PDB file of C-alpha atoms in Angstrom:
ATOM      1  CA  MET M   1      -9.622  -4.662   0.402  1.00 98.00           C
ATOM      2  CA  ARG M   2      -8.291  -1.782   2.468  1.00 98.00           C
ATOM      3  CA  ALA M   3      -5.437   0.861   1.154  1.00 98.00           C
ATOM      4  CA  LEU M   4      -3.425   3.425   3.726  1.00 98.00           C
ATOM      5  CA  LEU M   5      -2.075   5.915   0.644  1.00 98.00           C
ATOM      6  CA  GLN M   6       0.834   8.091   1.764  1.00 98.00           C
ATOM      7  CA  ARG M   7       2.145  10.784  -0.667  1.00 97.00           C
ATOM      8  CA  VAL M   8       5.992  10.022   0.011  1.00 97.00           C
ATOM      9  CA  THR M   9       8.712  12.319  -1.321  1.00 96.00           C
ATOM     10  CA  GLU M  10      10.575   8.972  -0.518  1.00 97.00           C
ATOM     11  CA  ALA M  11      10.370   5.433   1.134  1.00 98.00           C
ATOM     12  CA  SER M  12      11.900   2.587   1.688  1.00 98.00           C
ATOM     13  CA  VAL M  13      11.500  -1.077   3.384  1.00 98.00           C
ATOM     14  CA  GLU M  14      14.234  -2.913   5.123  1.00 98.00           C
ATOM     15  CA  VAL M  15      13.558  -7.177   6.148  1.00 98.00           C
ATOM     16  CA  GLU M  16      16.447  -8.184   8.612  1.00 97.00           C
ATOM     17  CA  GLY M  17      18.523  -5.379   7.612  1.00 97.00           C
ATOM     18  CA  GLU M  18      18.643  -5.288   3.758  1.00 98.00           C
ATOM     19  CA  VAL M  19      16.301  -2.823   1.740  1.00 98.00           C
ATOM     20  CA  VAL M  20      14.017  -4.633   0.092  1.00 98.00           C
ATOM     21  CA  GLY M  21      11.891  -1.929  -1.784  1.00 98.00           C
ATOM     22  CA  ARG M  22      12.551   1.434  -2.417  1.00 98.00           C
ATOM     23  CA  ILE M  23      11.143   4.786  -4.093  1.00 97.00           C
ATOM     24  CA  GLU M  24      13.365   7.727  -4.819  1.00 94.00           C
ATOM     25  CA  PRO M  25      11.104  10.049  -6.855  1.00 87.00           C
ATOM     26  CA  GLY M  26      13.684  12.636  -6.568  1.00 84.00           C
ATOM     27  CA  ASP M  27      12.946  16.214  -8.126  1.00 84.00           C
ATOM     28  CA  GLY M  28      10.427  17.316  -5.854  1.00 83.00           C
ATOM     29  CA  ARG M  29       8.231  14.938  -7.039  1.00 91.00           C
ATOM     30  CA  HIS M  30       6.528  12.793  -5.458  1.00 95.00           C
ATOM     31  CA  GLY M  31       5.340   8.570  -5.171  1.00 97.00           C
ATOM     32  CA  LEU M  32       2.795   7.106  -2.778  1.00 98.00           C
ATOM     33  CA  VAL M  33       3.218   4.474  -0.179  1.00 98.00           C
ATOM     34  CA  ALA M  34       0.202   1.492  -0.290  1.00 98.00           C
ATOM     35  CA  LEU M  35      -0.370  -0.329   2.803  1.00 98.00           C
ATOM     36  CA  ILE M  36      -2.193  -3.254   1.391  1.00 98.00           C
ATOM     37  CA  GLY M  37      -5.025  -4.961   4.029  1.00 98.00           C
ATOM     38  CA  VAL M  38      -7.162  -8.082   2.764  1.00 98.00           C
ATOM     39  CA  THR M  39     -10.502  -9.520   4.791  1.00 98.00           C
ATOM     40  CA  HIS M  40     -11.796 -13.083   4.174  1.00 97.00           C
ATOM     41  CA  THR M  41     -14.195 -11.625   1.179  1.00 97.00           C
ATOM     42  CA  ASP M  42     -12.096 -10.135  -1.005  1.00 98.00           C
ATOM     43  CA  GLY M  43     -11.231 -11.757  -4.487  1.00 98.00           C
ATOM     44  CA  ALA M  44      -9.083 -10.889  -7.924  1.00 98.00           C
ATOM     45  CA  ASP M  45     -11.475  -8.253  -9.123  1.00 98.00           C
ATOM     46  CA  ASP M  46     -11.217  -5.941  -5.182  1.00 98.00           C
ATOM     47  CA  ALA M  47      -7.611  -6.418  -6.122  1.00 98.00           C
ATOM     48  CA  ARG M  48      -8.013  -5.000  -9.706  1.00 98.00           C
ATOM     49  CA  THR M  49     -10.385  -2.412  -8.540  1.00 98.00           C
ATOM     50  CA  LEU M  50      -8.090  -0.856  -5.555  1.00 98.00           C
ATOM     51  CA  ALA M  51      -4.960  -0.744  -7.808  1.00 98.00           C
ATOM     52  CA  ASP M  52      -6.563   1.151 -10.179  1.00 98.00           C
ATOM     53  CA  LYS M  53      -7.812   3.569  -6.810  1.00 98.00           C
ATOM     54  CA  ILE M  54      -3.938   4.011  -6.400  1.00 98.00           C
ATOM     55  CA  TRP M  55      -2.882   4.144  -9.811  1.00 98.00           C
ATOM     56  CA  ARG M  56      -5.895   6.788 -10.727  1.00 98.00           C
ATOM     57  CA  LEU M  57      -6.764   8.782  -7.218  1.00 98.00           C
ATOM     58  CA  ARG M  58      -5.507  12.545  -7.769  1.00 97.00           C
ATOM     59  CA  ILE M  59      -3.272  13.276  -4.375  1.00 96.00           C
ATOM     60  CA  LEU M  60      -0.332  14.413  -6.323  1.00 95.00           C
ATOM     61  CA  ASP M  61       0.567  17.399  -7.523  1.00 90.00           C
ATOM     62  CA  GLY M  62      -1.375  19.699  -9.255  1.00 91.00           C
ATOM     63  CA  GLU M  63      -4.070  17.534  -8.165  1.00 95.00           C
ATOM     64  CA  LYS M  64      -2.438  14.624 -10.591  1.00 97.00           C
ATOM     65  CA  SER M  65      -2.799  11.211 -10.038  1.00 97.00           C
ATOM     66  CA  ALA M  66       0.300   8.616 -10.326  1.00 97.00           C
ATOM     67  CA  ALA M  67      -1.172   7.238 -13.714  1.00 98.00           C
ATOM     68  CA  ASP M  68      -0.827  11.126 -14.422  1.00 97.00           C
ATOM     69  CA  LEU M  69       3.097  11.565 -13.201  1.00 96.00           C
ATOM     70  CA  GLY M  70       4.217   8.533 -14.112  1.00 95.00           C
ATOM     71  CA  ALA M  71       4.391   8.069  -9.869  1.00 96.00           C
ATOM     72  CA  GLN M  72       6.502   5.410  -8.209  1.00 97.00           C
ATOM     73  CA  ILE M  73       4.665   2.926  -5.779  1.00 98.00           C
ATOM     74  CA  LEU M  74       5.866   1.019  -2.624  1.00 98.00           C
ATOM     75  CA  VAL M  75       3.224  -1.571  -1.768  1.00 98.00           C
ATOM     76  CA  ILE M  76       3.358  -3.509   1.325  1.00 98.00           C
ATOM     77  CA  SER M  77       1.026  -5.826   2.949  1.00 98.00           C
ATOM     78  CA  GLN M  78      -0.383  -4.858   5.993  1.00 96.00           C
ATOM     79  CA  PHE M  79      -2.915  -7.353   7.802  1.00 96.00           C
ATOM     80  CA  THR M  80      -3.097  -4.834  10.760  1.00 96.00           C
ATOM     81  CA  LEU M  81      -4.977  -2.530   8.606  1.00 97.00           C
ATOM     82  CA  TYR M  82      -7.934  -5.243   9.262  1.00 97.00           C
ATOM     83  CA  ALA M  83      -7.679  -5.001  13.537  1.00 96.00           C
ATOM     84  CA  ASN M  84     -10.730  -4.829  15.572  1.00 95.00           C
ATOM     85  CA  THR M  85     -10.306  -2.659  18.409  1.00 95.00           C
ATOM     86  CA  ALA M  86     -13.968  -2.305  19.531  1.00 95.00           C
ATOM     87  CA  LYS M  87     -13.781  -4.450  23.095  1.00 94.00           C
ATOM     88  CA  GLY M  88     -11.148  -3.831  25.373  1.00 93.00           C
ATOM     89  CA  ARG M  89      -7.517  -3.283  25.001  1.00 94.00           C
ATOM     90  CA  ARG M  90      -5.969  -5.872  22.816  1.00 95.00           C
ATOM     91  CA  PRO M  91      -6.863  -5.070  18.806  1.00 96.00           C
ATOM     92  CA  SER M  92      -8.665  -8.832  17.900  1.00 96.00           C
ATOM     93  CA  TRP M  93      -7.051  -9.710  13.900  1.00 95.00           C
ATOM     94  CA  ASN M  94     -10.166 -12.058  13.142  1.00 96.00           C
ATOM     95  CA  ALA M  95     -10.976  -9.799  10.050  1.00 97.00           C
ATOM     96  CA  ALA M  96      -7.933  -9.846   8.543  1.00 97.00           C
ATOM     97  CA  ALA M  97      -7.156 -12.961   5.879  1.00 98.00           C
ATOM     98  CA  PRO M  98      -4.769 -15.117   6.209  1.00 97.00           C
ATOM     99  CA  GLY M  99      -1.496 -15.605   4.379  1.00 97.00           C
ATOM    100  CA  SER M 100      -2.994 -18.515   1.936  1.00 97.00           C
ATOM    101  CA  VAL M 101      -5.844 -15.769   1.044  1.00 97.00           C
ATOM    102  CA  ALA M 102      -4.015 -12.565   1.464  1.00 98.00           C
ATOM    103  CA  GLU M 103      -0.755 -12.991  -0.297  1.00 98.00           C
ATOM    104  CA  PRO M 104      -2.237 -13.674  -3.814  1.00 98.00           C
ATOM    105  CA  LEU M 105      -4.374 -10.908  -3.623  1.00 98.00           C
ATOM    106  CA  VAL M 106      -1.523  -8.331  -2.857  1.00 98.00           C
ATOM    107  CA  ALA M 107       0.109  -9.949  -5.621  1.00 98.00           C
ATOM    108  CA  GLU M 108      -2.788  -9.413  -7.519  1.00 98.00           C
ATOM    109  CA  VAL M 109      -2.438  -5.377  -6.762  1.00 98.00           C
ATOM    110  CA  VAL M 110       0.932  -5.379  -7.417  1.00 98.00           C
ATOM    111  CA  ALA M 111       0.365  -6.969 -10.948  1.00 98.00           C
ATOM    112  CA  ALA M 112      -2.430  -4.410 -11.822  1.00 98.00           C
ATOM    113  CA  LEU M 113      -0.299  -1.515 -11.356  1.00 98.00           C
ATOM    114  CA  ARG M 114       2.299  -2.920 -12.843  1.00 98.00           C
ATOM    115  CA  SER M 115      -0.091  -3.879 -15.900  1.00 98.00           C
ATOM    116  CA  SER M 116      -1.145  -0.101 -15.716  1.00 97.00           C
ATOM    117  CA  GLY M 117       2.654   0.950 -16.186  1.00 97.00           C
ATOM    118  CA  ALA M 118       2.987   1.982 -12.935  1.00 97.00           C
ATOM    119  CA  GLU M 119       7.202   1.370 -11.314  1.00 97.00           C
ATOM    120  CA  VAL M 120       5.842  -0.679  -8.333  1.00 98.00           C
ATOM    121  CA  ALA M 121       8.700  -1.808  -5.318  1.00 98.00           C
ATOM    122  CA  THR M 122       7.368  -4.261  -2.616  1.00 98.00           C
ATOM    123  CA  GLY M 123       8.031  -5.325   0.769  1.00 96.00           C
ATOM    124  CA  ARG M 124       8.282  -8.821   1.381  1.00 97.00           C
ATOM    125  CA  PHE M 125       4.920 -10.824   2.959  1.00 97.00           C
ATOM    126  CA  GLY M 126       4.834 -12.311   6.233  1.00 94.00           C
ATOM    127  CA  ALA M 127       8.393 -10.671   7.151  1.00 96.00           C
ATOM    128  CA  HIS M 128       8.861  -8.234   9.764  1.00 97.00           C
ATOM    129  CA  MET M 129       9.154  -5.065   8.287  1.00 98.00           C
ATOM    130  CA  GLN M 130      10.972  -1.895   9.167  1.00 98.00           C
ATOM    131  CA  VAL M 131       9.205   0.902   6.650  1.00 98.00           C
ATOM    132  CA  SER M 132      10.668   4.651   6.022  1.00 98.00           C
ATOM    133  CA  LEU M 133       9.327   6.898   4.528  1.00 97.00           C
ATOM    134  CA  VAL M 134       8.688  11.384   4.444  1.00 97.00           C
ATOM    135  CA  ASN M 135       4.630  11.657   4.147  1.00 96.00           C
ATOM    136  CA  ASP M 136       4.630  14.994   2.314  1.00 95.00           C
ATOM    137  CA  GLY M 137       2.032  17.166   3.459  1.00 93.00           C
ATOM    138  CA  PRO M 138       1.200  14.819   5.235  1.00 95.00           C
ATOM    139  CA  VAL M 139      -1.328  13.466   2.791  1.00 96.00           C
ATOM    140  CA  THR M 140      -2.623  10.041   4.097  1.00 97.00           C
ATOM    141  CA  ILE M 141      -5.979   8.596   2.716  1.00 97.00           C
ATOM    142  CA  THR M 142      -8.268   5.516   3.425  1.00 98.00           C
ATOM    143  CA  LEU M 143      -9.067   3.383   0.621  1.00 98.00           C
ATOM    144  CA  GLU M 144     -11.577   0.699   0.791  1.00 96.00           C
ATOM    145  CA  VAL M 145     -13.606  -1.821  -2.165  1.00 96.00           C
TER     146      VAL M 145
END
C-alpha cells in the first residue's frame, strides 16, 4: 500500500457538486490528507500498518503527530498512486488493485484510524472526485508498506 500524505490547514472532497468529506482544523492547526493506493499483494495487515504510520508520523506542529494533536484526517482512495510511467507517454495501471480488492482495504485504513481515535472524513470510493486543499509548508510525504 502507498499513501501520499499532505499536511493541510483545510481540505474537502466533492462528488457531483456535493461535499462528501471535509476537515477544518481551525485556529492555525493542521490536519492531514491521505491519498491511498492499493496494489494486488496488499492485505488487511498492510492497511492497519499504513494507518498507524499515518496516525503517528511526526509532521505536524512541533514535530508532533496526528495522534499527539488529535488532528483530523481526510482519506481518499487513489489508484493512480500505482501508475507505471516507465515506458511511453501513457501510464499503465496494472499495479493498481481492482476495486473489489482496494475498496475494503481503504475502508480498513479508515477503520484502523478511527479505532485509534482519529476523526476521519472520506471521499467516495470509485467516484470522480474534486479535492480541494491548502497544503501548508508545503509538506507532502510518500509512505509505503
